[in-house]
Amino acid sequence: MIVVFSVLLVLCAAVIAVQTLRLRRAGARAARPLPGPRPGDQLPAGRAAELEHAVTEGRRAVQRAVAERDSARSELLGARSELEGARSERDGALTERDRALARAADAAREAETAAKETEGARSASDRAGAGERRARGEAEQAQERAARLLTETEALRERAAKAEERARREAESARRARKEAEEYRKALEPLDDPDWVQSELDEMRRLATNGGTLPPVADADRPATDIPQQLPLSPDATTDSVLDGADLGALVVRAASVCGDGHRRRQQHRRDAVLLRVPVGMGRPTLLSAVAAGTPDGVWSQSAAQHACRALLTQIQNHAAVLGPWLHDEAAAEVPGPAAALRLALNDVGQAIRVEARGRGWVSAEGTQDDWAVGVALTGLLSPLGDSGTRTHLAFGVGDGMVLRLRDRTWTTVFPAGDQHIGEATPLPVKGAPVRWLAVPSREGDRLVVCTRPTAQLLLNEVTGSWFADRWTDGQPRLTSFLLQLSARIRGAVEDRTMACVWDHGYASHAAETRYLPGNTR
C-alpha cells in the first residue's frame, strides 16, 4: 500500500510540474506584445476577431491550468496525508506484529510447558492405570474375602441367636429363681436374723420407757402419752401420724409426720403434711420430697397443708419442661434458671389453696386477712435419681421450712443459705410471700432432711441432733423404726414433727450393702 501511495504521489508531482510549465508558457505568450499595426496599416476585421478570440482562449487556458494546479496541490496534500496515515498504520502494524510475535513466543513456551505437563499427566495416568488395575485386583480379592466373611458371619449370627435364646431362657430361669429365693429370704428373715428382732425390741423398750428417753432440751410441761386419749373435734381432722418411704436405687427416702403432744392434749389435729412422689415429664427420674407446715393459729391449716403438697406436685409437673433440663443438664448454657418457673409454680399453689378454701367456705371471697387461716409454709426438694458420686438437688420453698445435711455426724443448714435463724416468714397464700431456691450439692454418704422449723431445731440441738445422727449415719432404718425414732418422747418438744430424709449412697450397689445391716435399725 505504501508503494502505491508513493507512485500516486510521484504522478501528482509530475502532473503539477507539467501544468506549471504550461502555465508559464501560456503566460509568456500572453505577456508577449502583439505586433501592433504599422502606421498607415489597417487591420482587417477578421484578424481582430481572431486575436480577441485567441486572447480569450489563452485566459481560459490559464484559468484551467490554475484550477488544475490547485486540484493537483489538493491531491498532493491528500496524498501526503494518506502517506502519513499509511506510515502510522505501518508503525502500528509493526508494533502489533511485534506484540503478536511476543504472544506467539509466549504461546509457544506455554505450549511447550503444556506438552511437558501432558507428558507428565500421561505418565501419571499410566501409573494411575497400573494402580487401578492393582486396586481392582485387590478389591476383587477383598470382595471374595468379604463374601467368605459374610458367610461365616451369618453362621456366627445363627449360632449367637441360638446362644442368646439359651442365655435368655437361662436368665429368665435365674431371675425367677432369685425372685423365689428373695421371697423365701424375706419370709424367713426374722427367723434367720434374730439379732434384728432383738435390736428392734430393745429400741421399742428404750423409746417407750421414761427412763430411757433423751435428756431434756428445755424446761416445759411434761408431754402427754404417745397415743392420743381423745380424737380431734374438727370434722376436717386427719390421722395422728403418717409414714412413707422408698428404696430408689442409690437414693433411699423415709418420710413421716407425727402429731405433737401439745395438739393431742388440746384435741387438735396435726397441722403438718408430707409428700413423696416422682413427678412425670422431668425427662429423667426425679424424686420430689415436700413438707408443709400450717400456721399455729390457722383454723384450717392442716387441710391447707395437705392440699398444698398435692398442688405442688401438679405445678412441678406443669413446669417440668424448665425444671427437668436445669436439674439434669445444669452445665448447658442454653438452659434457663429455675427462678421464674418456681415463682410461678408456688404462686399457683397459693392460688389453689385460696380457691379450695373459698370453695369449702373456710375463708371469705373478698379479704386477704382470711388467708392466714389457711397459711402454709411449704418446702420442697427435687433430687435426680440414678447412680452418681456427686449430685445436685434443687431446694425451694416459701415460709420457714428448712433443708439440713448430715455429714460426718454433724448437722448443718443448707437451705436457706446462711440463715439458720429465720424469723416469722410470710406463708402461702398470703400476698408478698417471698420464694427462695438454692442448688444443694451432695456427695456419697450425705443425708439431706427436708423438715419443718420445729423439727430442724431438734436436729440442730447438740444433744438431740447427736441422738438422731447416731441412728441415721450407718444406714437407713426400716419404716417402723424411722417412725419410732421421729416420735421419740423428748421433754419440752410438743410441736408436730415432720420430715423427709434422703440417704444418698451414690450407687445402688452401695445402698444394697447397708439395707439389711443389723445396725441400721438402732
Coordinates of C-alpha atoms in Angstrom, one line a residue:
M1 CA 0.0 0.0 0.0
I2 CA 2.8 2.4 0.8
V3 CA 4.4 1.8 -2.6
V4 CA 1.0 2.6 -4.3
F5 CA 0.7 5.8 -2.4
S6 CA 4.3 6.7 -3.3
V7 CA 3.6 6.1 -7.1
L8 CA 0.5 8.3 -6.9
L9 CA 2.4 11.0 -5.1
V10 CA 5.1 10.9 -7.9
L11 CA 2.5 11.1 -10.6
C12 CA 0.7 14.0 -8.9
A13 CA 4.1 15.8 -8.7
A14 CA 4.7 15.2 -12.4
V15 CA 1.3 16.4 -13.4
I16 CA 1.8 19.6 -11.3
A17 CA 5.1 20.2 -12.9
V18 CA 3.7 19.8 -16.4
Q19 CA 0.8 22.1 -15.6
T20 CA 3.2 24.6 -14.1
L21 CA 5.3 24.6 -17.3
R22 CA 2.3 25.0 -19.5
L23 CA 1.1 27.9 -17.4
R24 CA 4.4 29.5 -17.6
R25 CA 4.4 29.1 -21.4
A26 CA 0.9 30.4 -21.7
G27 CA 1.7 33.4 -19.5
A28 CA 4.7 34.1 -21.6
R29 CA 2.7 34.0 -24.8
A30 CA 0.0 36.2 -23.2
A31 CA 2.6 38.7 -22.0
R32 CA 4.3 38.8 -25.3
P33 CA 3.2 42.1 -27.0
L34 CA 1.1 41.5 -30.0
P35 CA 2.5 43.1 -33.1
G36 CA 0.8 46.4 -33.5
P37 CA -0.3 47.8 -36.7
R38 CA 2.2 49.7 -38.5
P39 CA 1.5 53.2 -39.3
G40 CA -0.6 53.5 -42.3
D41 CA -1.9 49.9 -41.9
Q42 CA -5.4 48.9 -41.3
L43 CA -6.3 45.6 -39.5
P44 CA -8.9 43.6 -41.2
A45 CA -12.0 42.9 -39.1
G46 CA -11.4 39.1 -39.2
R47 CA -7.9 39.4 -37.9
A48 CA -9.0 41.5 -34.9
A49 CA -11.7 38.9 -34.0
E50 CA -9.1 36.1 -34.2
L51 CA -6.8 38.0 -32.0
E52 CA -9.5 38.7 -29.4
H53 CA -10.6 35.1 -29.6
A54 CA -7.0 33.9 -29.0
V55 CA -6.6 36.2 -26.1
T56 CA -9.8 34.9 -24.6
E57 CA -8.8 31.2 -25.1
G58 CA -5.4 32.0 -23.6
R59 CA -7.0 33.4 -20.5
R60 CA -9.3 30.4 -20.2
A61 CA -6.4 28.1 -20.6
V62 CA -4.5 29.9 -17.9
Q63 CA -7.6 29.7 -15.6
R64 CA -7.9 25.9 -16.3
A65 CA -4.2 25.5 -15.7
V66 CA -4.5 27.4 -12.4
A67 CA -7.5 25.2 -11.4
E68 CA -5.7 22.0 -12.4
R69 CA -2.7 23.2 -10.4
D70 CA -4.8 23.9 -7.3
S71 CA -6.5 20.5 -7.7
A72 CA -3.2 18.8 -8.1
R73 CA -1.9 20.6 -5.0
S74 CA -5.0 19.4 -3.1
E75 CA -4.5 15.9 -4.3
L76 CA -0.8 16.2 -3.4
L77 CA -1.8 17.3 0.2
G78 CA -4.3 14.4 0.5
A79 CA -1.7 12.0 -0.8
R80 CA 0.7 13.3 1.8
S81 CA -1.9 12.9 4.5
E82 CA -2.7 9.4 3.3
L83 CA 1.0 8.7 3.2
E84 CA 1.3 9.9 6.8
G85 CA -1.7 7.7 7.8
A86 CA -0.2 4.8 5.9
R87 CA 3.1 5.3 7.8
S88 CA 1.2 5.5 11.1
E89 CA -0.7 2.3 10.2
R90 CA 2.6 0.7 9.1
D91 CA 4.1 1.6 12.5
G92 CA 1.0 0.3 14.3
A93 CA 1.1 -2.8 12.2
L94 CA 4.8 -3.3 13.1
T95 CA 4.1 -2.8 16.7
E96 CA 1.1 -5.2 16.6
R97 CA 3.3 -7.6 14.7
D98 CA 6.0 -7.4 17.4
R99 CA 3.3 -8.0 20.1
A100 CA 1.9 -10.8 18.1
L101 CA 5.4 -12.3 17.8
A102 CA 5.8 -11.9 21.6
R103 CA 2.5 -13.6 22.2
A104 CA 3.3 -16.3 19.8
A105 CA 6.6 -16.8 21.7
D106 CA 4.7 -16.9 25.0
A107 CA 2.2 -19.3 23.5
A108 CA 5.0 -21.5 22.2
R109 CA 6.5 -21.6 25.6
E110 CA 3.2 -22.3 27.2
A111 CA 2.6 -25.0 24.6
E112 CA 6.0 -26.5 25.4
T113 CA 5.1 -26.4 29.1
A114 CA 1.7 -27.9 28.4
A115 CA 3.3 -30.6 26.4
K116 CA 5.6 -31.4 29.3
E117 CA 2.7 -31.4 31.7
T118 CA 0.7 -33.5 29.3
E119 CA 3.6 -35.9 29.1
G120 CA 3.7 -35.9 33.0
A121 CA 0.0 -36.4 33.2
R122 CA 0.2 -39.2 30.7
S123 CA 2.9 -40.8 32.8
A124 CA 0.8 -40.2 36.0
S125 CA -2.3 -41.6 34.1
D126 CA -0.3 -44.7 33.2
R127 CA 0.8 -45.1 36.8
A128 CA -2.8 -44.5 38.0
G129 CA -4.0 -47.1 35.5
A130 CA -1.5 -49.6 36.9
G131 CA -2.6 -48.7 40.4
E132 CA -6.2 -49.0 39.4
R133 CA -5.6 -52.4 38.0
R134 CA -3.8 -53.4 41.1
A135 CA -6.6 -51.9 43.3
R136 CA -9.2 -53.7 41.1
G137 CA -7.4 -57.0 41.7
E138 CA -7.2 -56.2 45.5
A139 CA -10.9 -55.2 45.5
E140 CA -11.8 -58.5 43.9
Q141 CA -9.7 -60.3 46.4
A142 CA -11.3 -58.3 49.3
Q143 CA -14.7 -59.0 47.8
E144 CA -14.0 -62.6 47.8
R145 CA -12.8 -62.4 51.4
A146 CA -15.9 -60.3 52.3
A147 CA -18.1 -62.9 50.8
R148 CA -16.4 -65.6 52.8
L149 CA -16.6 -63.4 56.0
L150 CA -20.3 -62.8 55.3
T151 CA -21.0 -66.4 55.1
E152 CA -19.0 -67.0 58.3
T153 CA -20.9 -64.0 60.0
E154 CA -24.2 -65.5 59.0
A155 CA -23.2 -68.7 60.6
L156 CA -21.9 -67.0 63.7
R157 CA -25.1 -64.9 63.9
E158 CA -27.2 -68.0 63.8
R159 CA -25.1 -69.6 66.5
A160 CA -25.2 -66.3 68.5
A161 CA -29.0 -66.1 68.2
K162 CA -29.3 -69.7 69.5
A163 CA -26.9 -68.9 72.3
E164 CA -28.8 -65.7 73.1
E165 CA -32.0 -67.5 73.2
R166 CA -30.5 -70.1 75.5
A167 CA -29.0 -67.3 77.7
R168 CA -32.3 -65.6 77.8
R169 CA -34.1 -68.7 78.9
E170 CA -31.4 -69.3 81.5
A171 CA -31.5 -65.7 82.7
E172 CA -35.3 -65.9 83.0
S173 CA -35.0 -69.1 85.0
A174 CA -32.3 -67.4 87.1
R175 CA -34.5 -64.4 87.6
R176 CA -37.4 -66.5 88.7
A177 CA -35.1 -68.4 91.0
R178 CA -33.7 -65.2 92.5
K179 CA -37.2 -63.9 93.0
E180 CA -38.3 -67.0 94.7
A181 CA -35.2 -67.0 96.8
E182 CA -35.8 -63.4 97.7
E183 CA -39.3 -64.1 98.7
Y184 CA -38.2 -67.1 100.8
R185 CA -35.5 -65.0 102.4
K186 CA -37.9 -62.2 103.2
A187 CA -40.3 -64.7 104.6
L188 CA -37.7 -66.3 106.7
E189 CA -35.7 -63.1 107.5
P190 CA -37.0 -62.7 111.1
L191 CA -36.0 -66.4 111.8
D192 CA -32.6 -66.1 110.1
D193 CA -31.7 -62.8 111.8
P194 CA -32.6 -63.0 115.5
D195 CA -30.3 -60.0 116.2
W196 CA -32.6 -57.8 114.2
V197 CA -35.6 -58.8 116.2
Q198 CA -33.8 -58.3 119.5
S199 CA -32.5 -54.9 118.4
E200 CA -35.9 -53.8 117.3
L201 CA -37.4 -54.9 120.6
D202 CA -34.7 -53.1 122.5
E203 CA -35.3 -49.9 120.5
M204 CA -39.0 -50.0 121.3
R205 CA -38.4 -50.5 125.0
R206 CA -35.9 -47.6 125.1
L207 CA -38.4 -45.3 123.3
A208 CA -41.3 -46.4 125.5
T209 CA -39.6 -46.3 128.9
N210 CA -39.5 -42.9 130.6
G211 CA -36.0 -43.5 132.0
G212 CA -34.6 -44.4 128.6
T213 CA -35.7 -41.3 126.7
L214 CA -33.5 -38.5 125.6
P215 CA -32.2 -35.9 128.0
P216 CA -34.4 -32.8 128.3
V217 CA -33.6 -30.0 126.0
A218 CA -35.9 -27.4 127.6
D219 CA -38.0 -26.9 130.7
A220 CA -41.6 -27.4 129.7
D221 CA -44.7 -29.2 130.8
R222 CA -44.5 -33.0 130.7
P223 CA -45.5 -34.4 127.4
A224 CA -48.6 -36.5 127.1
T225 CA -48.6 -40.1 126.2
D226 CA -47.7 -41.2 122.7
I227 CA -51.3 -42.3 121.9
P228 CA -53.9 -39.6 122.0
Q229 CA -56.6 -40.1 124.6
Q230 CA -59.2 -38.1 122.6
L231 CA -59.8 -37.7 118.9
P232 CA -59.7 -34.2 117.4
L233 CA -63.0 -32.4 117.3
S234 CA -62.6 -30.9 113.9
P235 CA -64.5 -32.6 111.1
D236 CA -61.6 -31.9 108.8
A237 CA -59.0 -33.7 111.0
T238 CA -56.7 -36.3 109.6
T239 CA -54.7 -39.2 111.0
D240 CA -52.5 -38.7 114.0
S241 CA -49.3 -39.9 112.2
V242 CA -48.4 -40.7 108.6
L243 CA -45.4 -42.8 107.3
D244 CA -44.0 -43.2 103.8
G245 CA -40.7 -44.3 102.2
A246 CA -39.0 -46.0 99.3
D247 CA -35.7 -47.5 98.2
L248 CA -35.0 -45.8 94.9
G249 CA -31.6 -47.4 93.9
A250 CA -28.9 -45.1 95.0
L251 CA -31.3 -42.8 96.9
V252 CA -33.3 -44.1 99.9
V253 CA -36.0 -41.9 101.4
R254 CA -38.0 -42.1 104.6
A255 CA -40.8 -39.6 105.5
A256 CA -43.1 -39.2 108.4
S257 CA -45.3 -36.6 110.1
V258 CA -46.3 -37.0 113.8
C259 CA -48.8 -35.0 115.7
G260 CA -47.3 -33.1 118.6
D261 CA -48.2 -33.7 122.3
G262 CA -49.5 -30.2 122.6
H263 CA -52.1 -30.7 119.9
R264 CA -53.1 -34.1 121.4
R265 CA -53.8 -32.6 124.8
R266 CA -56.0 -29.9 123.2
Q267 CA -57.8 -32.4 121.0
Q268 CA -56.4 -30.7 117.9
H269 CA -55.3 -32.3 114.7
R270 CA -51.8 -32.4 113.2
R271 CA -51.1 -29.3 111.1
D272 CA -48.2 -30.6 109.1
A273 CA -48.2 -32.7 105.9
V274 CA -45.5 -34.6 104.0
L275 CA -45.4 -35.9 100.4
L276 CA -43.1 -38.2 98.4
R277 CA -43.6 -38.5 94.7
V278 CA -41.8 -39.0 91.3
P279 CA -43.1 -36.2 89.0
V280 CA -43.7 -37.1 85.4
G281 CA -42.3 -35.1 82.5
M282 CA -38.9 -34.3 84.1
G283 CA -37.0 -36.1 81.4
R284 CA -35.2 -38.4 83.9
P285 CA -36.5 -40.0 87.1
T286 CA -36.6 -37.3 89.9
L287 CA -37.8 -37.5 93.5
L288 CA -39.9 -34.8 95.0
S289 CA -39.8 -34.5 98.8
A290 CA -42.3 -31.9 100.1
V291 CA -43.1 -30.8 103.6
A292 CA -45.8 -28.4 104.5
A293 CA -46.5 -26.8 107.9
G294 CA -49.7 -25.0 108.8
T295 CA -49.6 -21.8 110.8
P296 CA -50.2 -22.3 114.5
D297 CA -53.2 -20.1 114.6
G298 CA -54.6 -21.3 111.2
V299 CA -58.0 -22.7 111.7
W300 CA -57.9 -24.8 108.5
S301 CA -54.1 -25.1 108.2
Q302 CA -53.9 -28.9 108.3
S303 CA -56.2 -29.3 105.3
A304 CA -54.4 -26.5 103.6
A305 CA -51.0 -28.2 104.2
Q306 CA -52.2 -31.4 102.6
H307 CA -53.7 -29.5 99.6
A308 CA -50.5 -27.5 99.2
C309 CA -48.4 -30.7 98.8
R310 CA -50.8 -32.1 96.2
A311 CA -50.9 -28.8 94.4
L312 CA -47.1 -28.6 94.4
L313 CA -46.8 -31.9 92.7
T314 CA -49.2 -30.7 90.0
Q315 CA -47.3 -27.4 89.5
I316 CA -43.9 -29.2 89.4
Q317 CA -45.2 -31.4 86.6
N318 CA -46.6 -28.3 84.8
H319 CA -43.2 -26.7 84.8
A320 CA -41.2 -29.9 84.2
A321 CA -40.0 -28.6 80.8
V322 CA -37.9 -26.0 82.6
L323 CA -37.0 -27.7 85.9
G324 CA -36.1 -31.0 84.4
P325 CA -33.3 -29.8 82.0
W326 CA -31.9 -27.4 84.6
L327 CA -31.7 -30.2 87.2
H328 CA -30.2 -32.8 84.9
D329 CA -28.2 -30.6 82.5
E330 CA -27.0 -27.8 84.7
A331 CA -23.9 -27.1 82.6
A332 CA -25.8 -26.4 79.5
A333 CA -25.5 -22.7 78.6
E334 CA -28.9 -22.5 76.9
V335 CA -30.8 -23.9 79.9
P336 CA -32.7 -21.0 81.8
G337 CA -32.6 -20.7 85.6
P338 CA -35.5 -22.2 87.7
A339 CA -36.3 -19.0 89.5
A340 CA -39.2 -17.9 87.2
A341 CA -40.6 -21.4 87.0
L342 CA -40.5 -21.9 90.8
R343 CA -42.1 -18.5 91.4
L344 CA -45.0 -19.3 89.0
A345 CA -45.4 -22.8 90.5
L346 CA -45.6 -21.6 94.1
N347 CA -47.8 -18.7 93.2
D348 CA -50.2 -21.1 91.6
V349 CA -50.0 -23.3 94.7
G350 CA -51.1 -20.4 96.8
Q351 CA -53.9 -19.6 94.4
A352 CA -55.0 -23.3 94.5
I353 CA -55.1 -23.1 98.4
R354 CA -57.2 -19.9 98.2
V355 CA -59.6 -21.4 95.7
E356 CA -60.0 -24.6 97.8
A357 CA -60.5 -22.6 101.0
R358 CA -63.2 -20.4 99.4
G359 CA -64.9 -23.4 97.8
R360 CA -65.2 -25.1 101.2
G361 CA -66.3 -21.9 102.9
W362 CA -63.2 -21.6 105.1
V363 CA -62.4 -18.0 104.1
S364 CA -64.4 -15.1 102.5
A365 CA -64.0 -14.2 98.9
E366 CA -63.1 -10.5 99.4
G367 CA -60.4 -10.1 102.1
T368 CA -56.8 -11.2 102.2
Q369 CA -56.7 -11.3 106.0
D370 CA -58.5 -14.6 105.9
D371 CA -55.6 -16.1 104.0
W372 CA -53.8 -16.5 107.4
A373 CA -56.4 -19.1 108.4
V374 CA -55.1 -21.4 105.7
G375 CA -51.4 -20.2 105.9
V376 CA -48.8 -22.8 104.9
A377 CA -45.0 -22.9 105.0
L378 CA -44.1 -25.1 102.0
T379 CA -40.6 -26.5 101.4
G380 CA -39.6 -28.9 98.6
L381 CA -36.5 -30.8 97.4
L382 CA -36.1 -32.2 93.8
S383 CA -33.4 -34.9 93.7
P384 CA -32.2 -36.6 90.5
L385 CA -32.2 -40.4 90.7
G386 CA -29.6 -42.8 89.4
D387 CA -26.0 -43.7 90.2
S388 CA -23.6 -40.8 90.8
G389 CA -20.8 -40.0 93.1
T390 CA -22.0 -36.4 93.4
R391 CA -25.4 -35.0 92.9
T392 CA -27.1 -31.6 92.7
H393 CA -30.5 -31.1 94.3
L394 CA -32.9 -28.2 94.0
A395 CA -34.3 -26.9 97.3
F396 CA -37.1 -24.3 97.2
G397 CA -39.9 -23.0 99.4
V398 CA -42.0 -20.3 101.0
G399 CA -42.0 -19.8 104.7
D400 CA -39.7 -21.0 107.5
G401 CA -39.1 -24.6 106.3
M402 CA -35.5 -25.8 106.1
V403 CA -33.2 -28.3 104.5
L404 CA -30.4 -29.8 106.7
R405 CA -27.5 -32.0 105.8
L406 CA -25.9 -34.8 107.9
R407 CA -22.2 -35.3 107.1
D408 CA -19.6 -36.8 109.3
R409 CA -22.2 -37.0 112.1
T410 CA -22.7 -33.2 112.0
W411 CA -25.9 -31.3 111.1
T412 CA -25.6 -28.2 109.0
T413 CA -28.3 -25.9 107.5
V414 CA -28.0 -25.8 103.7
F415 CA -31.3 -24.1 102.9
P416 CA -32.0 -21.3 103.3
A417 CA -28.3 -20.5 102.7
G418 CA -26.5 -18.7 105.6
D419 CA -29.8 -18.2 107.6
Q420 CA -30.2 -20.7 110.3
H421 CA -32.5 -18.5 112.5
I422 CA -35.4 -17.4 110.3
G423 CA -37.8 -15.0 111.8
E424 CA -41.6 -15.3 111.3
A425 CA -41.9 -15.7 107.5
T426 CA -44.9 -15.0 105.3
P427 CA -46.7 -18.2 104.3
L428 CA -48.8 -19.1 101.3
P429 CA -51.2 -17.9 100.1
V430 CA -50.7 -14.5 101.7
K431 CA -49.6 -12.0 99.1
G432 CA -46.0 -10.9 99.2
A433 CA -44.6 -14.3 100.4
P434 CA -41.0 -14.5 99.0
V435 CA -40.0 -17.5 97.0
R436 CA -36.5 -18.8 97.7
W437 CA -34.5 -21.5 95.9
L438 CA -31.0 -23.0 96.1
A439 CA -28.9 -25.6 94.3
V440 CA -27.8 -28.1 97.0
P441 CA -24.8 -30.4 96.2
S442 CA -24.4 -33.7 97.9
R443 CA -21.8 -36.5 97.8
E444 CA -21.9 -40.1 98.6
G445 CA -22.8 -40.7 102.2
D446 CA -24.7 -37.5 102.8
R447 CA -28.2 -37.3 104.3
L448 CA -30.5 -34.5 103.3
V449 CA -33.5 -33.7 105.5
V450 CA -36.5 -31.6 104.4
C451 CA -38.3 -30.6 107.6
T452 CA -40.4 -28.0 109.4
R453 CA -38.7 -25.5 111.6
P454 CA -39.6 -27.2 115.0
T455 CA -38.1 -30.4 113.7
A456 CA -35.0 -28.6 112.4
Q457 CA -34.5 -27.1 115.9
L458 CA -34.4 -30.7 117.3
L459 CA -31.8 -31.8 114.8
L460 CA -29.6 -28.7 115.3
N461 CA -29.6 -29.1 119.0
E462 CA -26.4 -30.6 120.3
V463 CA -28.0 -33.4 122.4
T464 CA -31.0 -34.4 120.3
G465 CA -29.1 -33.9 117.0
S466 CA -26.4 -36.3 118.1
W467 CA -29.0 -38.8 119.1
F468 CA -30.6 -38.8 115.6
A469 CA -27.2 -38.7 113.9
D470 CA -26.1 -41.9 115.7
R471 CA -29.2 -43.7 114.4
W472 CA -29.1 -42.5 110.8
T473 CA -25.3 -42.4 109.9
D474 CA -24.6 -46.1 109.4
G475 CA -27.6 -46.8 107.1
Q476 CA -31.3 -46.2 106.6
P477 CA -33.7 -47.6 109.1
R478 CA -36.8 -49.6 108.4
L479 CA -40.0 -47.7 108.1
T480 CA -41.4 -48.6 111.5
S481 CA -38.0 -47.8 113.2
F482 CA -38.0 -44.4 111.5
L483 CA -41.4 -43.6 112.8
L484 CA -40.4 -44.7 116.3
Q485 CA -37.2 -42.6 116.2
L486 CA -39.0 -39.5 114.9
S487 CA -41.8 -39.8 117.6
A488 CA -39.3 -40.4 120.5
R489 CA -40.5 -38.6 123.7
I490 CA -38.4 -35.5 124.2
R491 CA -39.2 -33.3 127.2
G492 CA -40.3 -29.9 126.0
A493 CA -40.7 -30.8 122.4
V494 CA -44.5 -30.7 122.0
E495 CA -44.8 -29.4 118.4
D496 CA -45.6 -31.5 115.4
R497 CA -42.6 -33.3 113.8
T498 CA -42.5 -33.7 110.1
M499 CA -39.5 -34.5 107.8
A500 CA -38.4 -36.3 104.7
C501 CA -34.9 -37.8 105.0
V502 CA -32.9 -38.8 101.8
W503 CA -29.9 -41.1 102.1
D504 CA -27.5 -40.5 99.2
H505 CA -25.5 -43.7 98.8
G506 CA -24.0 -42.6 95.4
Y507 CA -24.6 -46.0 93.8
A508 CA -27.4 -48.6 94.1
S509 CA -24.9 -51.3 95.0
H510 CA -23.7 -49.3 98.0
A511 CA -27.3 -48.8 99.1
A512 CA -27.9 -52.5 98.9
E513 CA -24.9 -53.2 101.1
T514 CA -26.4 -51.2 104.1
R515 CA -30.0 -52.3 103.6
Y516 CA -30.0 -55.3 105.8
L517 CA -27.3 -54.4 108.3
P518 CA -28.3 -55.1 111.9
G519 CA -27.0 -51.6 112.9
N520 CA -29.3 -49.7 110.7
T521 CA -32.3 -50.4 113.0
R522 CA -30.9 -48.8 116.1

